[in-house]
Amino acid sequence: QVAYTNTVVEAAALIILLLFILAFVINRNYKRKKKDNYLLIERNNEIKAINEELRAYADTLSSQNDTIQKMNEDLELRVVKRTHELQEANTELDMFLYRASHDIRRPITTLLGLGNLANVTTRDVNAVQLFGKVTETASHMDRMLHKLQMIYALNRPPGISTQIHITQAIQNAID
């Protein structure tokens, strides 16, 4: 019976030891899980804070993007307006150049004609030399006007053409 009691005591001691070890392991796992849970809560709070920051940045970026978009639209409108103004100014300058060159050409051709007439009708050497200089200067001016008219012609956009009735032009020349 003593052996039986010793065996029961040993078994009970072994069971208590096993229960103690089990309690220790459960307690240690509980503390680890509690610590891990605490870390997860901290990380979750950090992630929430970062998400809030990102939302604030996203709102700021969206607002700035809207502002930039509005500025781009305003700039595009300005560019269109100024381009139109420049085109109008170029058209006016072209027309001025065209009209001025034609208005100036008439007196130059008159000078050229008078110079040629003087060469034919005048026998005075000094007068012929003088009219030669006048004719030479008028020729230079005529060439310069011709260049200006070419610039006008080059600046005209393609597709703008004028219709000429040849028979009417010949009749006008004859008349």
Coordinates of N, CA and C in Angstrom, one line a residue:
Q1 N 0.8 -1.1 0.0 CA 0.0 0.0 0.0 C 0.9 1.2 0.0
V2 N 2.0 1.2 0.6 CA 2.9 2.3 0.6 C 3.4 2.5 -0.8
A3 N 3.6 1.5 -1.5 CA 4.1 1.6 -2.9 C 3.0 2.3 -3.8
Y4 N 1.8 1.9 -3.4 CA 0.7 2.4 -4.2 C 0.5 3.9 -3.8
T5 N 0.7 4.3 -2.6 CA 0.6 5.6 -2.2 C 1.7 6.4 -2.8
N6 N 2.9 5.9 -2.8 CA 4.0 6.6 -3.4 C 3.8 6.8 -4.9
T7 N 3.2 5.8 -5.5 CA 2.9 5.9 -6.9 C 1.9 7.0 -7.2
V8 N 0.9 7.0 -6.3 CA -0.2 8.0 -6.5 C 0.4 9.4 -6.2
V9 N 1.3 9.5 -5.2 CA 1.9 10.8 -4.8 C 2.8 11.3 -6.0
E10 N 3.5 10.3 -6.5 CA 4.4 10.6 -7.7 C 3.6 11.0 -8.9
A11 N 2.5 10.3 -9.1 CA 1.6 10.6 -10.2 C 1.0 12.0 -10.0
A12 N 0.5 12.3 -8.7 CA -0.1 13.6 -8.4 C 0.9 14.7 -8.6
A13 N 2.2 14.4 -8.2 CA 3.3 15.4 -8.3 C 3.6 15.7 -9.8
L14 N 3.6 14.6 -10.5 CA 3.8 14.7 -12.0 C 2.7 15.5 -12.6
I15 N 1.4 15.2 -12.2 CA 0.3 15.9 -12.8 C 0.4 17.4 -12.4
I16 N 0.7 17.7 -11.2 CA 0.8 19.1 -10.7 C 1.9 19.8 -11.5
L17 N 3.0 19.0 -11.7 CA 4.2 19.6 -12.4 C 3.7 19.9 -13.9
L18 N 3.0 18.9 -14.5 CA 2.6 19.1 -15.8 C 1.5 20.3 -15.9
L19 N 0.7 20.4 -14.9 CA -0.3 21.4 -14.9 C 0.4 22.8 -14.7
F20 N 1.5 22.8 -13.9 CA 2.3 24.0 -13.7 C 2.9 24.4 -15.0
I21 N 3.5 23.4 -15.7 CA 4.2 23.7 -17.0 C 3.2 24.2 -18.0
L22 N 2.0 23.6 -18.0 CA 0.9 23.9 -18.9 C 0.5 25.4 -18.6
A23 N 0.3 25.7 -17.3 CA -0.1 27.0 -16.9 C 0.9 28.0 -17.3
F24 N 2.2 27.7 -17.1 CA 3.3 28.6 -17.5 C 3.3 28.8 -19.0
V25 N 3.2 27.8 -19.8 CA 3.2 27.9 -21.3 C 1.9 28.7 -21.7
I26 N 0.8 28.4 -21.1 CA -0.4 29.2 -21.5 C -0.2 30.7 -21.1
N27 N 0.3 30.9 -19.9 CA 0.5 32.3 -19.5 C 1.5 33.0 -20.4
R28 N 2.6 32.3 -20.8 CA 3.6 32.9 -21.6 C 3.0 33.2 -23.0
N29 N 2.2 32.3 -23.6 CA 1.5 32.5 -24.8 C 0.5 33.7 -24.7
Y30 N -0.2 33.7 -23.6 CA -1.2 34.8 -23.4 C -0.5 36.2 -23.4
K31 N 0.7 36.2 -22.7 CA 1.5 37.5 -22.6 C 2.0 37.9 -24.0
R32 N 2.4 36.8 -24.8 CA 2.9 37.1 -26.2 C 1.8 37.6 -27.0
K33 N 0.6 36.9 -26.9 CA -0.5 37.3 -27.7 C -1.0 38.8 -27.4
K34 N -1.0 39.0 -26.0 CA -1.3 40.4 -25.6 C -0.4 41.4 -26.1
K35 N 0.9 41.1 -26.1 CA 1.9 42.0 -26.6 C 1.8 42.2 -28.1
D36 N 1.6 41.1 -28.8 CA 1.3 41.1 -30.3 C 0.1 41.9 -30.6
N37 N -1.0 41.8 -29.8 CA -2.2 42.5 -30.0 C -2.0 44.0 -29.8
Y38 N -1.2 44.3 -28.7 CA -0.9 45.7 -28.5 C -0.1 46.3 -29.6
L39 N 0.9 45.6 -30.2 CA 1.7 46.0 -31.3 C 0.8 46.2 -32.5
L40 N -0.2 45.3 -32.7 CA -1.1 45.4 -33.9 C -2.0 46.6 -33.8
I41 N -2.4 46.9 -32.5 CA -3.2 48.1 -32.3 C -2.4 49.4 -32.6
E42 N -1.2 49.4 -32.1 CA -0.3 50.5 -32.4 C -0.1 50.7 -33.9
R43 N 0.2 49.6 -34.6 CA 0.4 49.7 -36.0 C -0.8 50.1 -36.7
N44 N -2.0 49.6 -36.3 CA -3.2 50.0 -36.9 C -3.5 51.5 -36.7
N45 N -3.2 52.0 -35.5 CA -3.3 53.5 -35.3 C -2.3 54.3 -36.2
E46 N -1.1 53.8 -36.3 CA -0.1 54.4 -37.2 C -0.7 54.4 -38.6
I47 N -1.2 53.3 -39.1 CA -1.7 53.2 -40.4 C -2.9 54.2 -40.6
K48 N -3.8 54.3 -39.6 CA -4.9 55.2 -39.7 C -4.4 56.6 -39.8
A49 N -3.4 57.0 -39.0 CA -2.8 58.3 -39.0 C -2.2 58.6 -40.4
I50 N -1.5 57.6 -40.9 CA -0.9 57.8 -42.3 C -2.0 57.9 -43.3
N51 N -3.1 57.1 -43.2 CA -4.2 57.3 -44.1 C -4.8 58.6 -44.1
E52 N -5.0 59.2 -42.9 CA -5.5 60.5 -42.7 C -4.6 61.6 -43.4
E53 N -3.3 61.4 -43.2 CA -2.3 62.3 -43.8 C -2.4 62.2 -45.3
L54 N -2.5 61.0 -45.8 CA -2.6 60.8 -47.3 C -3.9 61.4 -47.8
R55 N -5.0 61.2 -47.1 CA -6.3 61.9 -47.5 C -6.1 63.4 -47.6
A56 N -5.4 63.9 -46.5 CA -5.2 65.4 -46.5 C -4.4 65.8 -47.7
Y57 N -3.3 65.0 -48.0 CA -2.5 65.3 -49.2 C -3.3 65.2 -50.5
A58 N -4.1 64.1 -50.5 CA -4.9 63.9 -51.7 C -5.9 65.1 -51.9
D59 N -6.5 65.6 -50.8 CA -7.4 66.7 -50.9 C -6.6 68.0 -51.4
T60 N -5.4 68.2 -50.8 CA -4.6 69.3 -51.2 C -4.2 69.2 -52.7
L61 N -3.7 68.0 -53.1 CA -3.3 67.8 -54.5 C -4.5 68.0 -55.4
S62 N -5.7 67.5 -55.0 CA -6.9 67.7 -55.9 C -7.2 69.2 -56.0
S63 N -7.1 69.9 -54.9 CA -7.4 71.4 -55.0 C -6.4 72.1 -55.8
Q64 N -5.1 71.7 -55.7 CA -4.0 72.3 -56.5 C -4.2 71.9 -57.9
N65 N -4.6 70.7 -58.2 CA -4.8 70.3 -59.6 C -5.9 71.1 -60.2
D66 N -7.0 71.3 -59.4 CA -8.1 72.1 -60.0 C -7.6 73.5 -60.3
T67 N -6.8 74.1 -59.4 CA -6.3 75.4 -59.6 C -5.4 75.5 -60.9
I68 N -4.6 74.5 -61.0 CA -3.7 74.4 -62.2 C -4.5 74.2 -63.5
Q69 N -5.5 73.4 -63.4 CA -6.4 73.2 -64.6 C -7.1 74.5 -65.0
K70 N -7.6 75.3 -64.0 CA -8.2 76.6 -64.2 C -7.2 77.5 -64.9
M71 N -6.0 77.5 -64.3 CA -4.9 78.4 -64.8 C -4.6 78.0 -66.3
N72 N -4.5 76.7 -66.6 CA -4.2 76.3 -67.9 C -5.3 76.7 -68.9
E73 N -6.6 76.6 -68.4 CA -7.7 77.0 -69.3 C -7.6 78.5 -69.6
D74 N -7.3 79.3 -68.5 CA -7.2 80.8 -68.7 C -6.0 81.1 -69.6
L75 N -4.9 80.4 -69.5 CA -3.7 80.6 -70.4 C -4.1 80.2 -71.8
E76 N -4.8 79.1 -72.0 CA -5.2 78.8 -73.3 C -6.1 79.8 -74.0
L77 N -7.0 80.4 -73.2 CA -7.9 81.4 -73.7 C -7.1 82.7 -74.1
R78 N -6.1 83.0 -73.2 CA -5.2 84.1 -73.5 C -4.4 83.9 -74.8
V79 N -3.9 82.7 -74.9 CA -3.1 82.4 -76.1 C -4.0 82.5 -77.4
V80 N -5.2 82.0 -77.3 CA -6.1 82.1 -78.4 C -6.4 83.5 -78.8
K81 N -6.7 84.3 -77.7 CA -7.0 85.7 -77.9 C -5.8 86.5 -78.5
R82 N -4.6 86.2 -77.9 CA -3.5 87.0 -78.4 C -3.1 86.5 -79.8
T83 N -3.2 85.2 -80.1 CA -3.0 84.7 -81.5 C -3.9 85.4 -82.4
H84 N -5.2 85.5 -82.1 CA -6.1 86.2 -83.0 C -5.7 87.7 -83.2
E85 N -5.3 88.3 -82.1 CA -4.9 89.7 -82.2 C -3.7 89.9 -83.1
L86 N -2.7 88.9 -82.9 CA -1.5 89.0 -83.8 C -1.9 88.8 -85.2
Q87 N -2.8 87.8 -85.5 CA -3.2 87.6 -86.8 C -3.9 88.8 -87.4
E88 N -4.7 89.5 -86.6 CA -5.3 90.7 -87.1 C -4.3 91.8 -87.4
A89 N -3.3 91.9 -86.5 CA -2.3 92.9 -86.7 C -1.4 92.6 -87.9
N90 N -1.1 91.3 -88.1 CA -0.4 90.9 -89.3 C -1.2 91.2 -90.6
T91 N -2.4 90.9 -90.5 CA -3.3 91.2 -91.7 C -3.3 92.7 -92.0
E92 N -3.4 93.5 -90.9 CA -3.4 95.0 -91.1 C -2.0 95.5 -91.6
L93 N -1.0 94.9 -91.1 CA 0.4 95.3 -91.6 C 0.6 94.9 -93.0
D94 N 0.1 93.7 -93.4 CA 0.2 93.2 -94.8 C -0.6 94.2 -95.7
M95 N -1.8 94.6 -95.3 CA -2.6 95.5 -96.1 C -1.9 96.8 -96.2
F96 N -1.3 97.3 -95.1 CA -0.6 98.6 -95.1 C 0.5 98.5 -96.1
L97 N 1.3 97.4 -95.9 CA 2.5 97.2 -96.8 C 2.1 97.2 -98.3
Y98 N 1.0 96.5 -98.5 CA 0.5 96.3 -99.9 C 0.1 97.7 -100.4
R99 N -0.7 98.4 -99.7 CA -1.2 99.7 -100.1 C -0.1 100.7 -100.2
A100 N 0.8 100.7 -99.2 CA 1.9 101.7 -99.2 C 2.8 101.5 -100.4
S101 N 3.1 100.2 -100.7 CA 4.0 99.9 -101.8 C 3.4 100.4 -103.1
H102 N 2.1 100.2 -103.3 CA 1.4 100.6 -104.5 C 1.3 102.1 -104.6
D103 N 1.0 102.8 -103.4 CA 1.0 104.2 -103.4 C 2.3 104.9 -103.7
I104 N 3.4 104.3 -103.2 CA 4.7 104.8 -103.4 C 5.2 104.5 -104.8
R105 N 4.8 103.3 -105.3 CA 5.3 102.9 -106.7 C 4.9 103.9 -107.8
R106 N 3.7 104.5 -107.7 CA 3.2 105.4 -108.7 C 4.2 106.6 -108.9
P107 N 4.6 107.3 -107.8 CA 5.6 108.4 -108.0 C 7.0 107.9 -108.5
I108 N 7.4 106.7 -108.1 CA 8.6 106.2 -108.5 C 8.6 105.9 -110.0
T109 N 7.5 105.3 -110.5 CA 7.4 105.0 -111.9 C 7.3 106.3 -112.7
T110 N 6.7 107.3 -112.1 CA 6.7 108.6 -112.7 C 8.1 109.2 -112.9
L111 N 8.9 109.1 -111.8 CA 10.3 109.5 -111.8 C 11.1 108.8 -112.9
L112 N 10.9 107.4 -113.0 CA 11.6 106.6 -114.0 C 11.2 107.1 -115.4
G113 N 9.9 107.3 -115.6 CA 9.5 107.8 -116.9 C 10.0 109.1 -117.3
L114 N 10.0 110.1 -116.3 CA 10.6 111.4 -116.5 C 12.1 111.3 -116.8
G115 N 12.8 110.4 -116.1 CA 14.2 110.3 -116.3 C 14.5 109.8 -117.7
N116 N 13.7 108.8 -118.1 CA 13.9 108.3 -119.5 C 13.5 109.4 -120.5
L117 N 12.4 110.1 -120.3 CA 12.0 111.2 -121.2 C 13.1 112.2 -121.3
A118 N 13.7 112.6 -120.1 CA 14.8 113.6 -120.1 C 16.0 113.1 -120.9
N119 N 16.3 111.8 -120.8 CA 17.5 111.2 -121.6 C 17.2 111.4 -123.1
V120 N 16.0 111.2 -123.5 CA 15.6 111.3 -124.9 C 15.6 112.7 -125.4
T121 N 15.1 113.6 -124.6 CA 14.8 115.0 -125.0 C 15.9 116.0 -124.7
T122 N 16.7 115.7 -123.7 CA 17.7 116.7 -123.3 C 19.1 116.4 -123.9
R123 N 19.8 117.4 -124.3 CA 21.1 117.2 -124.9 C 22.2 117.7 -123.9
D124 N 21.8 118.4 -122.8 CA 22.8 118.9 -121.8 C 23.3 117.7 -121.1
V125 N 24.7 117.6 -121.1 CA 25.4 116.5 -120.4 C 25.1 116.5 -118.9
N126 N 25.2 117.6 -118.3 CA 25.0 117.7 -116.9 C 23.6 117.3 -116.5
A127 N 22.6 117.7 -117.3 CA 21.2 117.4 -117.0 C 21.0 115.9 -117.2
V128 N 21.6 115.3 -118.3 CA 21.5 113.9 -118.5 C 22.1 113.1 -117.3
Q129 N 23.3 113.5 -116.8 CA 23.9 112.9 -115.7 C 23.0 113.0 -114.4
L130 N 22.4 114.2 -114.2 CA 21.5 114.4 -113.1 C 20.3 113.5 -113.2
F131 N 19.7 113.5 -114.4 CA 18.5 112.6 -114.5 C 18.9 111.1 -114.5
G132 N 20.2 110.8 -114.9 CA 20.6 109.4 -114.7 C 20.7 109.0 -113.2
K133 N 21.2 109.9 -112.4 CA 21.2 109.6 -110.9 C 19.8 109.5 -110.4
V134 N 18.9 110.4 -110.9 CA 17.5 110.3 -110.4 C 16.9 108.9 -110.8
T135 N 17.2 108.5 -112.1 CA 16.7 107.3 -112.6 C 17.3 106.1 -111.8
E136 N 18.6 106.2 -111.5 CA 19.2 105.1 -110.7 C 18.6 105.0 -109.3
T137 N 18.4 106.1 -108.7 CA 17.8 106.1 -107.3 C 16.4 105.6 -107.4
A138 N 15.7 106.0 -108.4 CA 14.3 105.6 -108.5 C 14.3 104.1 -108.8
S139 N 15.2 103.6 -109.6 CA 15.3 102.1 -109.8 C 15.6 101.3 -108.5
H140 N 16.5 101.9 -107.7 CA 16.8 101.2 -106.4 C 15.5 101.2 -105.5
M141 N 14.8 102.3 -105.5 CA 13.6 102.3 -104.7 C 12.5 101.4 -105.3
D142 N 12.5 101.3 -106.6 CA 11.5 100.4 -107.3 C 11.9 98.9 -106.9
R143 N 13.2 98.6 -106.9 CA 13.6 97.2 -106.5 C 13.2 96.9 -105.0
M144 N 13.4 97.9 -104.2 CA 13.1 97.8 -102.8 C 11.6 97.5 -102.6
L145 N 10.8 98.3 -103.3 CA 9.3 98.1 -103.3 C 8.9 96.7 -103.8
H146 N 9.6 96.3 -104.8 CA 9.4 95.0 -105.4 C 9.6 93.9 -104.3
K147 N 10.7 94.1 -103.6 CA 11.0 93.1 -102.5 C 10.0 93.2 -101.4
L148 N 9.5 94.4 -101.1 CA 8.4 94.5 -100.1 C 7.2 93.8 -100.6
Q149 N 6.9 94.0 -101.9 CA 5.7 93.3 -102.4 C 5.8 91.8 -102.4
M150 N 7.1 91.3 -102.6 CA 7.3 89.9 -102.5 C 7.1 89.4 -101.1
I151 N 7.6 90.2 -100.1 CA 7.4 89.8 -98.7 C 5.9 89.7 -98.4
Y152 N 5.1 90.7 -98.9 CA 3.7 90.6 -98.8 C 3.1 89.4 -99.4
A153 N 3.5 89.1 -100.6 CA 3.0 87.9 -101.2 C 3.4 86.6 -100.5
L154 N 4.6 86.5 -99.9 CA 5.0 85.4 -99.2 C 4.2 85.2 -97.9
N155 N 3.8 86.4 -97.3 CA 3.1 86.3 -96.0 C 1.7 86.0 -96.2
R156 N 1.2 86.0 -97.4 CA -0.2 85.7 -97.6 C -0.4 84.2 -97.4
P157 N -1.4 83.8 -96.7 CA -1.6 82.3 -96.5 C -2.0 81.7 -97.9
P158 N -1.6 80.5 -98.1 CA -2.0 79.8 -99.3 C -3.5 79.6 -99.3
G159 N -4.0 79.6 -100.5 CA -5.4 79.4 -100.6 C -6.2 80.7 -100.8
I160 N -5.6 81.8 -100.5 CA -6.2 83.1 -100.8 C -5.7 83.5 -102.2
S161 N -6.6 83.5 -103.1 CA -6.2 83.8 -104.5 C -7.2 84.8 -105.0
T162 N -6.8 85.5 -106.0 CA -7.7 86.4 -106.7 C -7.9 85.9 -108.1
Q163 N -9.1 86.1 -108.5 CA -9.5 85.6 -109.8 C -9.3 86.8 -110.8
I164 N -8.6 86.4 -111.9 CA -8.4 87.4 -112.9 C -9.0 87.0 -114.2
H165 N -9.8 87.9 -114.8 CA -10.4 87.6 -116.1 C -9.4 88.2 -117.1
I166 N -8.8 87.3 -117.8 CA -7.7 87.7 -118.8 C -8.2 88.6 -119.8
T167 N -9.3 88.3 -120.4 CA -9.8 89.2 -121.5 C -10.1 90.6 -121.0
Q168 N -10.7 90.7 -119.8 CA -11.0 92.0 -119.2 C -9.7 92.7 -118.9
A169 N -8.7 92.0 -118.4 CA -7.4 92.6 -118.1 C -6.7 93.1 -119.3
I170 N -6.8 92.4 -120.4 CA -6.2 92.8 -121.7 C -6.9 94.0 -122.2
Q171 N -8.3 94.0 -122.1 CA -9.0 95.1 -122.6 C -8.7 96.4 -121.8
N172 N -8.5 96.2 -120.4 CA -8.2 97.4 -119.6 C -6.8 97.9 -120.0
A173 N -5.9 97.0 -120.3 CA -4.5 97.5 -120.7 C -4.6 98.2 -122.0
I174 N -5.4 97.7 -122.9 CA -5.5 98.4 -124.2 C -6.1 99.8 -124.1
D175 N -7.2 99.8 -123.2 CA -7.9 101.1 -123.0 C -7.0 102.1 -122.3

